[in-house]
Short mmCIF file of C-alpha atoms in Angstrom, two decimals:
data_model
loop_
_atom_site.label_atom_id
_atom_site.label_comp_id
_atom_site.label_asym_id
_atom_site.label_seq_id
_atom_site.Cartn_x
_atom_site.Cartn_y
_atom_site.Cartn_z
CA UNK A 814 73.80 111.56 81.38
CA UNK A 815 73.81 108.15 79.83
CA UNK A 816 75.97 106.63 82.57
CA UNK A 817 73.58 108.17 85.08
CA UNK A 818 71.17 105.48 84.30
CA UNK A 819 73.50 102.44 84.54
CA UNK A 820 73.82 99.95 87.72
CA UNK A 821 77.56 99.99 88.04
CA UNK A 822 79.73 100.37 90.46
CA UNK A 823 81.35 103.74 88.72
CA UNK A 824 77.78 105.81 88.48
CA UNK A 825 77.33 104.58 92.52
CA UNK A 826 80.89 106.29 93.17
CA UNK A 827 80.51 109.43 91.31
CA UNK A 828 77.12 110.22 93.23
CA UNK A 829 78.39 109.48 96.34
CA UNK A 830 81.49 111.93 95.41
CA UNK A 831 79.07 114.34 94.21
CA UNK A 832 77.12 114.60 97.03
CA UNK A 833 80.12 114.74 99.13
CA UNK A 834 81.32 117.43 96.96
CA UNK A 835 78.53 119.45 97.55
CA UNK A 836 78.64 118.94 101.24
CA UNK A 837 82.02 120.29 100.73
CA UNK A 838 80.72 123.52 98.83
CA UNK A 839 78.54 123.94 101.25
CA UNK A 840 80.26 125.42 104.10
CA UNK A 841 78.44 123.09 106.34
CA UNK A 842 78.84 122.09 110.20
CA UNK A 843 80.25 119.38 112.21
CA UNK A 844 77.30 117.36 110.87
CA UNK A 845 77.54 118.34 107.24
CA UNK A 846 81.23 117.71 107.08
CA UNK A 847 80.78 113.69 109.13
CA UNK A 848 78.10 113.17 106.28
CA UNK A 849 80.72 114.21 103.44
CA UNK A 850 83.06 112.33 105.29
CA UNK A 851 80.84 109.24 105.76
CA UNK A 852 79.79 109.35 101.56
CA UNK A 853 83.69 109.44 100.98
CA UNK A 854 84.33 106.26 102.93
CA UNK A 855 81.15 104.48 101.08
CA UNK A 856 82.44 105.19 97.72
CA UNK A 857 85.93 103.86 98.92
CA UNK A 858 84.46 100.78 99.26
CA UNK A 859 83.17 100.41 95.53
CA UNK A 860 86.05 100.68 93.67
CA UNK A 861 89.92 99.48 94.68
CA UNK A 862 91.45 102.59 93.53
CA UNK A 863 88.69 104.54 94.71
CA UNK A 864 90.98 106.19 97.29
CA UNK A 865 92.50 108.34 94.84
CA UNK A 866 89.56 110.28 93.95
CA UNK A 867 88.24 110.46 97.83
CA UNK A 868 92.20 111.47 99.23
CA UNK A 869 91.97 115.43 98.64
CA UNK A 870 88.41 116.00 99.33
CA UNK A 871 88.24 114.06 102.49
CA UNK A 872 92.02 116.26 103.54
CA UNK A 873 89.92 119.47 102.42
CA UNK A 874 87.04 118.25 105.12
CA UNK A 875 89.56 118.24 108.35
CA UNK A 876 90.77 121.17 110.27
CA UNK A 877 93.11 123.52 108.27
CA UNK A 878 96.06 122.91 111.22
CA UNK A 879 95.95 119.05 110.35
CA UNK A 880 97.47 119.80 107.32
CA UNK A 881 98.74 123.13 107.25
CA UNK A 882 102.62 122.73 107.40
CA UNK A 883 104.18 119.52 105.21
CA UNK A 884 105.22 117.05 107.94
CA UNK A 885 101.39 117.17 109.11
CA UNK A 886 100.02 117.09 105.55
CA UNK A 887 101.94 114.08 104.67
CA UNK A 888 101.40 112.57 108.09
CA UNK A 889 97.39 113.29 107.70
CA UNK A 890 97.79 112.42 104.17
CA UNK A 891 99.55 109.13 104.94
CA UNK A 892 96.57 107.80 107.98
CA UNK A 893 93.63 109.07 105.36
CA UNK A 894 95.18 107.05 102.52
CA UNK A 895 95.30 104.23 105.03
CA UNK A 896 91.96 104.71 106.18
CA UNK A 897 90.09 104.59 103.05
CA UNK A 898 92.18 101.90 101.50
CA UNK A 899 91.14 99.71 104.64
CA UNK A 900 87.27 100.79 103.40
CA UNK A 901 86.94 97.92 100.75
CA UNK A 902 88.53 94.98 102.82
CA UNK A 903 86.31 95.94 105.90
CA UNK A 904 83.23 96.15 103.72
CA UNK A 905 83.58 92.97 102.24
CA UNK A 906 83.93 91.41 105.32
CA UNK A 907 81.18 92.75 106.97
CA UNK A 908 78.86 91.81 104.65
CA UNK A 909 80.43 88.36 103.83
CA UNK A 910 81.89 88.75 100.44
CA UNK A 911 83.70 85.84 99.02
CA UNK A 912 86.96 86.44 97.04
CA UNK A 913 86.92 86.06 93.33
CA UNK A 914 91.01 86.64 93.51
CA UNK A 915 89.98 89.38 90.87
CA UNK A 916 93.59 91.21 91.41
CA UNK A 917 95.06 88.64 89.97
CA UNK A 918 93.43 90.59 86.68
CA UNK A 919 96.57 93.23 87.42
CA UNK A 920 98.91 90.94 88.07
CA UNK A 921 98.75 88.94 85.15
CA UNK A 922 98.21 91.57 83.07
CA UNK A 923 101.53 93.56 84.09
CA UNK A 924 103.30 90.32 83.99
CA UNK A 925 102.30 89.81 80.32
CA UNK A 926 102.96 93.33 79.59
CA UNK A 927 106.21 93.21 80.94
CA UNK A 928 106.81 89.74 79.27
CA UNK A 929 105.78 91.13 75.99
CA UNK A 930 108.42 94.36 76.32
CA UNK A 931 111.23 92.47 78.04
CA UNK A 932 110.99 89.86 75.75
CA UNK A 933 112.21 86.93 78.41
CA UNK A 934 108.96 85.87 80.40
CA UNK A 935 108.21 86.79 83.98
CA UNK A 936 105.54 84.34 84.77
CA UNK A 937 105.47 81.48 87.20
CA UNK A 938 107.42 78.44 86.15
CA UNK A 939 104.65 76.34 87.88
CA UNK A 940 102.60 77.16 84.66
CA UNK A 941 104.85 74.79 83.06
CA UNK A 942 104.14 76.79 79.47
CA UNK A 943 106.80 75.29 77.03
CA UNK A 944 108.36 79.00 75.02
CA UNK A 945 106.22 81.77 77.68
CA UNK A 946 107.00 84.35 75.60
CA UNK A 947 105.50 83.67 72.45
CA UNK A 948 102.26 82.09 74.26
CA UNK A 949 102.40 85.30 75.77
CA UNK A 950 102.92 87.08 72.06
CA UNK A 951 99.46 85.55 71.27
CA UNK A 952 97.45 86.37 74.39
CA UNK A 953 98.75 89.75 75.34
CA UNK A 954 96.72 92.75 74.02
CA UNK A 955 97.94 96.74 75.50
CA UNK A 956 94.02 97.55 75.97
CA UNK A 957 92.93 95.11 78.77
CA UNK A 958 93.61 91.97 80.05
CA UNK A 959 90.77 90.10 79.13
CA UNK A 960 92.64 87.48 76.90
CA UNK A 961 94.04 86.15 79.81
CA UNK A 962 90.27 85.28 81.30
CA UNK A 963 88.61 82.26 81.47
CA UNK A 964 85.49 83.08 79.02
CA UNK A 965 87.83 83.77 76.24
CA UNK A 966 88.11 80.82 73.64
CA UNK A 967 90.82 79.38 73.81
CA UNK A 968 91.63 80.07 77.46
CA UNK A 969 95.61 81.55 77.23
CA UNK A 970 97.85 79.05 79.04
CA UNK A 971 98.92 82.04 80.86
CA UNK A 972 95.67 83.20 82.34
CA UNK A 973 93.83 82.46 84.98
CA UNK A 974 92.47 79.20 84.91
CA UNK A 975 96.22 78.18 84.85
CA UNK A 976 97.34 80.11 87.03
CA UNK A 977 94.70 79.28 89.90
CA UNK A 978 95.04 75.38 89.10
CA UNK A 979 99.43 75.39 88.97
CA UNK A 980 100.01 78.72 91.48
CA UNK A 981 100.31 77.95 95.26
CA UNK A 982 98.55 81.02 96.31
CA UNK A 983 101.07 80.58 99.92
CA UNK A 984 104.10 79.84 98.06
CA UNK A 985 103.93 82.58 95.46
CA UNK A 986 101.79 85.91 96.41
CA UNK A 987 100.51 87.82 93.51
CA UNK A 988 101.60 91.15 94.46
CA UNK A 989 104.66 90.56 95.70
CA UNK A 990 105.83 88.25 92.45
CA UNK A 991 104.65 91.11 90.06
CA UNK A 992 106.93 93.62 92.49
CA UNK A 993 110.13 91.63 91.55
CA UNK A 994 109.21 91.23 88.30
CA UNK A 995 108.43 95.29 87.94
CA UNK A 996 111.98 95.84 89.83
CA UNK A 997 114.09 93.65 87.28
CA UNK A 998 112.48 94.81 84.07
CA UNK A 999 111.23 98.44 85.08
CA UNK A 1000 111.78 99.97 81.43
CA UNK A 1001 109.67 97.11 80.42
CA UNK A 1002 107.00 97.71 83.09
CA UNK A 1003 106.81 101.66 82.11
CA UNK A 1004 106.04 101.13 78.67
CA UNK A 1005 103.49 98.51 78.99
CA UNK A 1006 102.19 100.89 81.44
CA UNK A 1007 102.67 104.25 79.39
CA UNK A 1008 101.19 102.52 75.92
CA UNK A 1009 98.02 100.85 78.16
CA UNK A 1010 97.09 104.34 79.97
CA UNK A 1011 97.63 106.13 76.81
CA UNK A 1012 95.09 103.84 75.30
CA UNK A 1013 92.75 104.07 78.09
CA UNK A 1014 92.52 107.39 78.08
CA UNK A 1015 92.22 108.07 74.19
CA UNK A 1016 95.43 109.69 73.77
CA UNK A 1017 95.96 106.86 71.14
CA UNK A 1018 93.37 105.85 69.84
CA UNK A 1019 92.20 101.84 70.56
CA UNK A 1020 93.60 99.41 68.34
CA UNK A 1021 91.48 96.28 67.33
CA UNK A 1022 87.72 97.62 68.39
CA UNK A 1023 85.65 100.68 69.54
CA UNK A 1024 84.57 100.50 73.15
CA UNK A 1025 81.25 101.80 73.90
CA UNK A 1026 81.45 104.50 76.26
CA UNK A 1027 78.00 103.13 77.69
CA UNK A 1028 76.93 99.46 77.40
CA UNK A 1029 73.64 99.47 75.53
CA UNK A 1030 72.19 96.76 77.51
CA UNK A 1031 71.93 95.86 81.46
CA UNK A 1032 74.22 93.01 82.08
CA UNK A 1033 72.23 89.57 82.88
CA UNK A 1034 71.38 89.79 86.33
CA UNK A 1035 69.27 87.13 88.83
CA UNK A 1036 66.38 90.09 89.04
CA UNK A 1037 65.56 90.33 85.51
CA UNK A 1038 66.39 93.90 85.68
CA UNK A 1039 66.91 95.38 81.21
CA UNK A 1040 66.11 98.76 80.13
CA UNK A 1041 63.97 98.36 77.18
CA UNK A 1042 65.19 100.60 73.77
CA UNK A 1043 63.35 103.71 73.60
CA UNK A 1044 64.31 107.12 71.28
CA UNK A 1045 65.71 108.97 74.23
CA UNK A 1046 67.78 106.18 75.38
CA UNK A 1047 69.17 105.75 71.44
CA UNK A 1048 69.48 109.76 71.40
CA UNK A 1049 71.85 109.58 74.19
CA UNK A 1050 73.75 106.77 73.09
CA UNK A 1051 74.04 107.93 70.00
CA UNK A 1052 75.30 111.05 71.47
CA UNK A 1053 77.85 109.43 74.01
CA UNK A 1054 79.43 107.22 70.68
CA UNK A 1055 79.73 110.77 69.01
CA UNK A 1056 81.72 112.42 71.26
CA UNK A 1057 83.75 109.43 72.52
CA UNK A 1058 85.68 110.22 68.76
CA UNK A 1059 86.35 113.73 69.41
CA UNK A 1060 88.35 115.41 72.11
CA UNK A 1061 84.92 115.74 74.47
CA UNK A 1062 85.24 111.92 74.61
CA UNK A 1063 89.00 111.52 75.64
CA UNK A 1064 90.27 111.42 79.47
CA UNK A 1065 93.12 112.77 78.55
CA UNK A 1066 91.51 116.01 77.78
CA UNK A 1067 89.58 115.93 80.63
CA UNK A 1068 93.25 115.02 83.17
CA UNK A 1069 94.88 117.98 81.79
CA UNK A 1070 91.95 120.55 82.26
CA UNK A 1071 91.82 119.15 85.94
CA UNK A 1072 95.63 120.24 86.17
CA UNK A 1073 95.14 123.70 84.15
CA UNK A 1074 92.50 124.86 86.89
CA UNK A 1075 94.45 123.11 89.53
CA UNK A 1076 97.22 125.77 88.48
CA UNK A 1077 94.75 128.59 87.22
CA UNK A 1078 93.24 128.70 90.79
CA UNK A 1079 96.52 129.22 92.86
CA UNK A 1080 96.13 131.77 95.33
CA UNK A 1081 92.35 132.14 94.81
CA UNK A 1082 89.94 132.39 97.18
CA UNK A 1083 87.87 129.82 95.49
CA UNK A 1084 91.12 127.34 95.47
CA UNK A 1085 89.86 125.91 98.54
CA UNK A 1086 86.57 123.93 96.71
CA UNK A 1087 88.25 123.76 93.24
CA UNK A 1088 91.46 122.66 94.42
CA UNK A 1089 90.79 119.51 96.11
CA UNK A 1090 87.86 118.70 93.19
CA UNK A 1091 90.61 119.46 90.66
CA UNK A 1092 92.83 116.87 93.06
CA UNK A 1093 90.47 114.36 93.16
CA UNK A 1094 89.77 114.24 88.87
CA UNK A 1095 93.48 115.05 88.33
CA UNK A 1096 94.43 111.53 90.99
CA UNK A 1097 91.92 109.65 90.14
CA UNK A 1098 92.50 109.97 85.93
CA UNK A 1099 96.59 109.55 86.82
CA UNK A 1100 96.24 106.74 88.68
CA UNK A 1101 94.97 104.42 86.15
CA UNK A 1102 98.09 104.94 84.78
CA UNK A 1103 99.49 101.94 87.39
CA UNK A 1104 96.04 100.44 88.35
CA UNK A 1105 94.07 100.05 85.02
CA UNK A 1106 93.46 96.65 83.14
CA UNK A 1107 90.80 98.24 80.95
CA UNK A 1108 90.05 100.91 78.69
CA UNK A 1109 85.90 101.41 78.73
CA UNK A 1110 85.20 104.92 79.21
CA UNK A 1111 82.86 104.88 81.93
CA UNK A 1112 86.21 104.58 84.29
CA UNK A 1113 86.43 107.81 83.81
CA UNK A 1114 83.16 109.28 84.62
CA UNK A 1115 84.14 110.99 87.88
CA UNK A 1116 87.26 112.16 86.33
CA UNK A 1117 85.51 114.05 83.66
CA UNK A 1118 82.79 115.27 85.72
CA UNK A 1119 85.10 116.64 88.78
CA UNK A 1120 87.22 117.85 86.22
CA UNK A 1121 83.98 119.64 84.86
CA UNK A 1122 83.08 120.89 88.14
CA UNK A 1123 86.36 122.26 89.05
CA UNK A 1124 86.55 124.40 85.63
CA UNK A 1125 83.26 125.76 86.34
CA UNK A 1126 83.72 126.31 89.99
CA UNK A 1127 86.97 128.56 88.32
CA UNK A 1128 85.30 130.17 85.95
CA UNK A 1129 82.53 131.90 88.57
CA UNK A 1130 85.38 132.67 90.59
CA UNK A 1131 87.27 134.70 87.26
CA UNK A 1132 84.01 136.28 85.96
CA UNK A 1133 85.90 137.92 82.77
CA UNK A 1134 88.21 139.95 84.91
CA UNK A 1135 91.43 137.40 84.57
CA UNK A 1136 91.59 136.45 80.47
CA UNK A 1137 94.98 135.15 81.11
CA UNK A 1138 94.60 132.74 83.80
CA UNK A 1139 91.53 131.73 82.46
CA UNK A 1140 93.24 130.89 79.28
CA UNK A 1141 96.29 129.64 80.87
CA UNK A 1142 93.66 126.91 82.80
CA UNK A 1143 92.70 125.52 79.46
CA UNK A 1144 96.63 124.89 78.07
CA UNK A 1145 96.94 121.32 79.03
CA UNK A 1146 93.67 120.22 77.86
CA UNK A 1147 94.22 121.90 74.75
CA UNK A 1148 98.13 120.12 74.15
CA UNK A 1149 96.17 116.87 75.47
CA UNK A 1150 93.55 117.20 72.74
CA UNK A 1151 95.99 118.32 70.36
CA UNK A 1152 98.00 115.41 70.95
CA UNK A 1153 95.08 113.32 70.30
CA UNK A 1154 94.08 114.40 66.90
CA UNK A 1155 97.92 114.04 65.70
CA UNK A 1156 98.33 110.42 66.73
CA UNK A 1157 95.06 109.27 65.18
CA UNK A 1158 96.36 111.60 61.76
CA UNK A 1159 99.61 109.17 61.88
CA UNK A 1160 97.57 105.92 62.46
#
C-alpha cells in the first residue's frame, strides 16, 4: 500500500502485471487475452529484467498446443523471451531516449565483486589504477554498487567517471569483458553473487544501514511534484519500516512461498492461474540473484504481491479439504524465514 503511491518505475510494472493478471483470471476472449498480452509487453519496457516476471504469464496467454510438449515449450519459451527482451530497446528508441550507459552499474559492480573474492583485479588496465585490488578493497560494498558512482565523495578510481573517461567503449564492450572475467574466476563471481542476493533479499540482514522499504519523500523532479507528510502517510510508513524487520518484510520469504504453491498446486485444476503467477514471483525474485546491484525493497514489490496472489488463488482452490498440501505450500517460506531469524541471532 505504501508503494502504491510512489512514481517509480516498480509500482508502474506491478499494475500493469496486475491487470494483466487479472485478464488472465478472467477467462477472457481473443480481445481480453491481446490486452493482457499488450500490458505484458508495456511493463517489459520499464524494467531490464522485467522479462522474468512477464515470461510465464504471457506462455499461459497462448494456445495450450504452443507449448504443450517440451521442444515447443522451449521453442515458444525461447521467441517470447526474445520478444519481450527486445521491448525496452524498441521503446527507447521510439520515443528518443538517450543512453545513460546505466549497465555499466552491473558491470562494474560484478567486476569489483569478483575483484574483491578473487583477490587479483579484473578491471580494465586502461584505468591505469596503481594496486586495483585494494582501491577496489575500499570502494566495494556486497549491498549495491553505488560506491562506484559519480555522486559519491570521493569518486572510486574504479567507477564510472573513470571508466567512461579511460574505457574505449569499441575496444572493450562491457558485457562481454565482465563474461571473461565471470568465466576465469566463476567461484569468485558466485559468491559475490550468492552474499549480494542474500542481502537483497533479507536473508542476511544489511550490513552498514537500514534501507527504507519506501522512500519518504518524492525524488526532485522538473514538475515540482512532493507528497506533503500527513498521519496516514506516517501510519503506513511506519508500518512498512515495521515489517521490513520481521519475516513479512524479507523476499526471501516471499520466493519460497511462490515455490511452495508452485509445488502445492501440481495437478490442480486451479494450477493453470496460480502456476504461471507463482512463475512469474518465483523468476522474477530468483533472478536478481544475477541481475541486482541494489538491495531497496521496493524491487521486490511484484514478487511479494504475485507471490501473495498465487497463495491465495491456492488456498480458494483447497478450501480446508487438503491440510497437507496446504501445509506442505508453506515449507519453504517457513525454512526461508527460519533461516532469516538465525543469521541475524549470529550477527
Amino acid at each position: 500500500m505504501a508503494l502504491t503511491g510512489m512514481i517509480l518505475k516498480d509500482c508502474l510494472m506491478t499494475g500493469a502485471l496486475l491487470v494483466a493478471t487479472g485478464l488472465l483470471a478472467c477467462h477472457g476472449g481473443v480481445p481480453s487475452r491481446v490486452l493482457a498480452a499488450g500490458m505484458l509487453v508495456f511493463a517489459a519496457t520499464l524494467r531490464f529484467n522485467a522479462f522474468t516476471a512477464c515470461l510465464p504469464l504471457l506462455m499461459s496467454l497462448l494456445p495450450r498446443h504452443w507449448w504443450s510438449s517440451w521442444p515447443r515449450l522451449l521453442g515458444t519459451g525461447l521467441i517470447a523471451t526474445m520478444a519481450l527482451m527486445a521491448a525496452m530497446p524498441v521503446a527507447n528508441r521510439l520515443i528518443g531516449a538517450k543512453p545513460s550507459r546505466v549497465e555499466l552499474s552491473l558491470v562494474i559492480f560484478d567486476l569489483g565483486g569478483i575483484t574483491e573474492h578473487a583477490g587479483v583485479s579484473v578491471f580494465p588496465e586502461e584505468l591505469e589504477v596503481s594496486d586495483p585490488v585494494r582501491v577496489n578493497y575500499r570502494c566495494y560494498r556486497p549491498n549495491k554498487w553505488d560506491s562506484y558512482s559519480d555522486w559519491v565523495d570521493p569518486e572510486c578510481p574504479l567507477g564510472f567517471t573513470a571508466w567512461n573517461e579511460n574505457v574505449d567503449p569499441l575496444r572493450i564492450r562491457p558485457y562481454p569483458f565482465l563474461a571473461r572475467a565471470v568465466l576465469a574466476h566463476p567461484i569468485a563471481y558466485a559468491a559475490h553473487r550468492l552474499h549480494h542476493f542474500a542481502i537483497n533479499t533479507r536473508l542476511l540482514p544489511l550490513s552498514d544501514e537500514i534501507e527504507r522499504p519506501v522512500p519518504n519523500k518524492a525524488a526532485p523532479n522538473p514538475w515540482g511534484f512532493h507528497v506533503t507528510p500527513n498521519p496516514v502517510m506516517r501510519t503506513l510508513d511506519a508500518l512498512a519500516i515495521g515489517t521490513a524487520h520481521t519475516p513479512l518484510g524479507w523476499p526471501i520469504v516471499f520466493i519460497g512461498l511462490a515455490l511452495g504453491v508452485l509445488v502445492a498446486s501440481w495437478g490442480l485444476p486451479g494450477a493453470r492461474l496460480i502456476a504461471p503467477v507463482a512463475l512469474s514471483s518465483l523468476f522474477y525474485g530468483s533472478g536478481y540473484l544475477v541481475l541486482s546491484v541494489a538491495a531497496e525493497l521496493r524491487y521486490h514489490l511484484w514478487t511479494e504481491l504475485a507471490a501473495l496472489i498465487a497463495t491465495a488463488l491456492l488456498v480458494d482452490e483447497l478450501k480446508i479439504d487438503n491440510r497437507r498440501r496446504l501445509a506442505c505450500a508453506f515449507v519453504p517460506a517457513s525454512l526461508a524465514a527460519l533461516a532469516g531469524v538465525i543469521a541475524r541471532a549470529l550477527a
